[in-house]
JSON list of C-alpha atoms in Angstrom, two decimals:
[
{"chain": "A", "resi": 1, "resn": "UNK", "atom": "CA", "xyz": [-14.78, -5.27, 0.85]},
{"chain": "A", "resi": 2, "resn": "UNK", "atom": "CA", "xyz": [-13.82, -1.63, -0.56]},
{"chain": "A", "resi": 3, "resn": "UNK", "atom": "CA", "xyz": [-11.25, -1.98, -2.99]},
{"chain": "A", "resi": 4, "resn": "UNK", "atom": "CA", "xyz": [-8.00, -0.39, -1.98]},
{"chain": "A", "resi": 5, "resn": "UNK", "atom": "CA", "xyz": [-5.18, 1.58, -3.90]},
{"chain": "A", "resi": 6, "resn": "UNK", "atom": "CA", "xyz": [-1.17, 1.02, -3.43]},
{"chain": "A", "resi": 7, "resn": "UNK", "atom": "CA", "xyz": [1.40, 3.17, -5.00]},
{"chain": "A", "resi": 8, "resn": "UNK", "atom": "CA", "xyz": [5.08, 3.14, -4.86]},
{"chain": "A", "resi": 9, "resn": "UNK", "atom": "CA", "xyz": [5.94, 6.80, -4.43]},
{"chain": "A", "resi": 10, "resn": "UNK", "atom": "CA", "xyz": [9.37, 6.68, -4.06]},
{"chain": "A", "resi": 11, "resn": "UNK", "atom": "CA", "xyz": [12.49, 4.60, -2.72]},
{"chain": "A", "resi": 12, "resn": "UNK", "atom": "CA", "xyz": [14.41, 1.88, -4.96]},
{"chain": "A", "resi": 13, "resn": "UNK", "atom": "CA", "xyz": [13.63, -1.78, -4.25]},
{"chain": "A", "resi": 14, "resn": "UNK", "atom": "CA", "xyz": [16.90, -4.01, -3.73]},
{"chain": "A", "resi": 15, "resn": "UNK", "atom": "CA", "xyz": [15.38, -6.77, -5.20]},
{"chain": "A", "resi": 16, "resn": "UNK", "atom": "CA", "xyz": [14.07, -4.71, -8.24]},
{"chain": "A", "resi": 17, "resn": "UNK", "atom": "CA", "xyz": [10.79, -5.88, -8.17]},
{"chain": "A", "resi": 18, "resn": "UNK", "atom": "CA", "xyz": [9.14, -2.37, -8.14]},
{"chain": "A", "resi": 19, "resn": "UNK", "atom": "CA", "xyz": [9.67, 1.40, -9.24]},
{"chain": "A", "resi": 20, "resn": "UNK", "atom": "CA", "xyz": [8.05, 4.39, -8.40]},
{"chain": "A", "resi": 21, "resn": "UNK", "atom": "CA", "xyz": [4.59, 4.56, -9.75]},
{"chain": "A", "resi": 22, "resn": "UNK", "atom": "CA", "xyz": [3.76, 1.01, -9.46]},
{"chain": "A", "resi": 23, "resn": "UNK", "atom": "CA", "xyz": [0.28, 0.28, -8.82]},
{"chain": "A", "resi": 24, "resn": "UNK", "atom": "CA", "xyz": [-2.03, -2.30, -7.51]},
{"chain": "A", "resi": 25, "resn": "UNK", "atom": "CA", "xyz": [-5.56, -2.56, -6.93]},
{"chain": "A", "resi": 26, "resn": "UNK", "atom": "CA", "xyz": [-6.30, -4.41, -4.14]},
{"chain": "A", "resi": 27, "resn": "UNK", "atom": "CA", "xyz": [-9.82, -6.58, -3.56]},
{"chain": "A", "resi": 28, "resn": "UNK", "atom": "CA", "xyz": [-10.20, -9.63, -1.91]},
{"chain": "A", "resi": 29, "resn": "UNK", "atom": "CA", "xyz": [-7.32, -11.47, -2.66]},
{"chain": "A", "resi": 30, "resn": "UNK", "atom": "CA", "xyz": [-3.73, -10.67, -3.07]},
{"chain": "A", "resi": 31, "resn": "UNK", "atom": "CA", "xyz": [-2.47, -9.15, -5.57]},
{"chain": "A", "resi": 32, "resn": "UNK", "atom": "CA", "xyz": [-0.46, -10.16, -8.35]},
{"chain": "A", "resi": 33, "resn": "UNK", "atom": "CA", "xyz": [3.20, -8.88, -8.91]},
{"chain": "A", "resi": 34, "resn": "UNK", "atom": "CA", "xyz": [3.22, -7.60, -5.39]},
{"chain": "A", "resi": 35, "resn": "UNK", "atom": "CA", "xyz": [6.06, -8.64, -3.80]},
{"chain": "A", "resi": 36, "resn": "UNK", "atom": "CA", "xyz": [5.26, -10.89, -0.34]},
{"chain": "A", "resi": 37, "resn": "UNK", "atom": "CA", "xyz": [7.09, -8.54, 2.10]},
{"chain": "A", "resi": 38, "resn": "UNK", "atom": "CA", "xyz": [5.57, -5.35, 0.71]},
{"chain": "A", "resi": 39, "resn": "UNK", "atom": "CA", "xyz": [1.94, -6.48, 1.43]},
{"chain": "A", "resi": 40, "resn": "UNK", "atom": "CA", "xyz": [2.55, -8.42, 4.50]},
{"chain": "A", "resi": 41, "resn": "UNK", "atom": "CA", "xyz": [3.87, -4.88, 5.58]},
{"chain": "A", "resi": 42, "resn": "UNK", "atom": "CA", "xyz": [1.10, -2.82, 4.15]},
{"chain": "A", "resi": 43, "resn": "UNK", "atom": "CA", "xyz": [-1.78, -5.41, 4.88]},
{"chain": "A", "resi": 44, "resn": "UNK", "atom": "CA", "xyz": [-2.75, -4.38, 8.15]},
{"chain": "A", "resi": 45, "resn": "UNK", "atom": "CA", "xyz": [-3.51, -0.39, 6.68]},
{"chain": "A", "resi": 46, "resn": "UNK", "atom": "CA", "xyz": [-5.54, -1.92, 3.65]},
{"chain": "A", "resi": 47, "resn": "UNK", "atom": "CA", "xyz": [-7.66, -3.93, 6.01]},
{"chain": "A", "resi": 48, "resn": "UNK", "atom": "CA", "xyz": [-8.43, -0.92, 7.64]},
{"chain": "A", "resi": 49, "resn": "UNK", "atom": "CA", "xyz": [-9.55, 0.72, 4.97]},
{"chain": "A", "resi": 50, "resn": "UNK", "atom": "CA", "xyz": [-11.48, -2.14, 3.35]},
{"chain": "A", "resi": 51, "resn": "UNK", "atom": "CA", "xyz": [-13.46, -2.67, 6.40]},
{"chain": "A", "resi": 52, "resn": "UNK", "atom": "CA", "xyz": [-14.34, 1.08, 6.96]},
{"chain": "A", "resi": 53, "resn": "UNK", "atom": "CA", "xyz": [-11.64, 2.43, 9.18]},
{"chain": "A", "resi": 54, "resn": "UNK", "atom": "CA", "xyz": [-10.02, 5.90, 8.98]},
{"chain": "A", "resi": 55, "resn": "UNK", "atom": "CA", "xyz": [-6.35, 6.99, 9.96]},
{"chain": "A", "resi": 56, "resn": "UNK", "atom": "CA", "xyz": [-7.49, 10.03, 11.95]},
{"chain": "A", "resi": 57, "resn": "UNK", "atom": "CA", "xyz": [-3.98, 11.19, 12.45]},
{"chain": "A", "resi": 58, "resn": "UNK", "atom": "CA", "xyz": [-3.41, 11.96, 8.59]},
{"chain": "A", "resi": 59, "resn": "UNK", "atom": "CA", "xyz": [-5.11, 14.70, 7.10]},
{"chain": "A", "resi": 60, "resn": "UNK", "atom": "CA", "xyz": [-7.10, 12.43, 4.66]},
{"chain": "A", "resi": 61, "resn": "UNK", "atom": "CA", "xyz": [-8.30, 10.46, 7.15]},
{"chain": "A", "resi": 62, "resn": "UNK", "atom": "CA", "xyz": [-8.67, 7.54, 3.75]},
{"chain": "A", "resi": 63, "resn": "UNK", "atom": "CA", "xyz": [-4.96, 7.55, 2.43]},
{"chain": "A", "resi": 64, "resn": "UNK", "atom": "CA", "xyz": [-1.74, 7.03, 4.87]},
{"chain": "A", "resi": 65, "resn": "UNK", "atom": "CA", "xyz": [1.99, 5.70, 3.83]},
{"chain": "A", "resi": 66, "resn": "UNK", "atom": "CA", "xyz": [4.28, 3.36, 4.62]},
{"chain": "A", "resi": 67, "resn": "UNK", "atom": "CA", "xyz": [7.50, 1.55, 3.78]},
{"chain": "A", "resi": 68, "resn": "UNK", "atom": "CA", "xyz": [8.39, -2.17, 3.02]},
{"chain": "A", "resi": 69, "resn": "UNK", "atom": "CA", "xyz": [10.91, -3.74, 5.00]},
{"chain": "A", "resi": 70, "resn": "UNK", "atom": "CA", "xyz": [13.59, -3.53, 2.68]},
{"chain": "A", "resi": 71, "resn": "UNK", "atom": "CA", "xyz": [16.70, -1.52, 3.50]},
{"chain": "A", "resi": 72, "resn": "UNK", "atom": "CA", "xyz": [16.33, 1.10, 0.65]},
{"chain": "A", "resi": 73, "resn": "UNK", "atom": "CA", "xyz": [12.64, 1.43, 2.25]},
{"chain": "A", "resi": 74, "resn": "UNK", "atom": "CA", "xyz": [10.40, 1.55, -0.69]},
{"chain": "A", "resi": 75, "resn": "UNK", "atom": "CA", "xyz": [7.58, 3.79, 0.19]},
{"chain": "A", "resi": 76, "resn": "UNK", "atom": "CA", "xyz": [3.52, 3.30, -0.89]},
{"chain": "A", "resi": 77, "resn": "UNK", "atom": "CA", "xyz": [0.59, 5.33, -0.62]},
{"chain": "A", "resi": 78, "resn": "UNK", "atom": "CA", "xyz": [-2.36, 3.05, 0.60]},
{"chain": "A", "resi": 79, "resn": "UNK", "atom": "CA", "xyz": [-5.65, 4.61, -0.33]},
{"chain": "A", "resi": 80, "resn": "UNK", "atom": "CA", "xyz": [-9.35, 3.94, -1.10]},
{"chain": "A", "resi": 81, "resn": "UNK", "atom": "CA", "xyz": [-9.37, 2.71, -4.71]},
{"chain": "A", "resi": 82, "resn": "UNK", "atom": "CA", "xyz": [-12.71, 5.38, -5.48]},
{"chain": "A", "resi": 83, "resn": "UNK", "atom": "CA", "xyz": [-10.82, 8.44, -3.23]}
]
């Protein structure tokens, strides 16, 4: 699978677990120091990405956002690790 990129770009997590800036690379297996209801939330978009799909509505069709579930709405920047 391609390896895939997530960034906190901005938003405060409640629980402080992350900050803006924080990075993972992600392969085949979760990733450590990712907290579970961040990836469950992103997970669908890397998948995409590490099996070849594009998100034709964004203008780089191989990096999209979204936001965790938490109430202060942490948002990452999913893209392919080599992009």
């Amino acid at each position: 699978m391609k390896p895939v990129r997530a960034t906190v770009k901005s938003g405060e997590c409640n629980q402080g677990f992350h900050k803006v800036g924080d990075s993972w690379t992600i392969g085949n297996l979760t990733p450590e120091g990712m907290c579970t209801s961040a990836f469950d939330a992103l997970f669908p978009l890397i998948l995409t990405l590490q099996c070849g799909g594009k998100f034709f509505w964004e203008g780089n069709k191989n990096v999209t956002c979204a936001s965790c579930p938490d109430d202060t709405g942490l948002v990452f920047e999913v893209r392919l690790a080599d992009e």
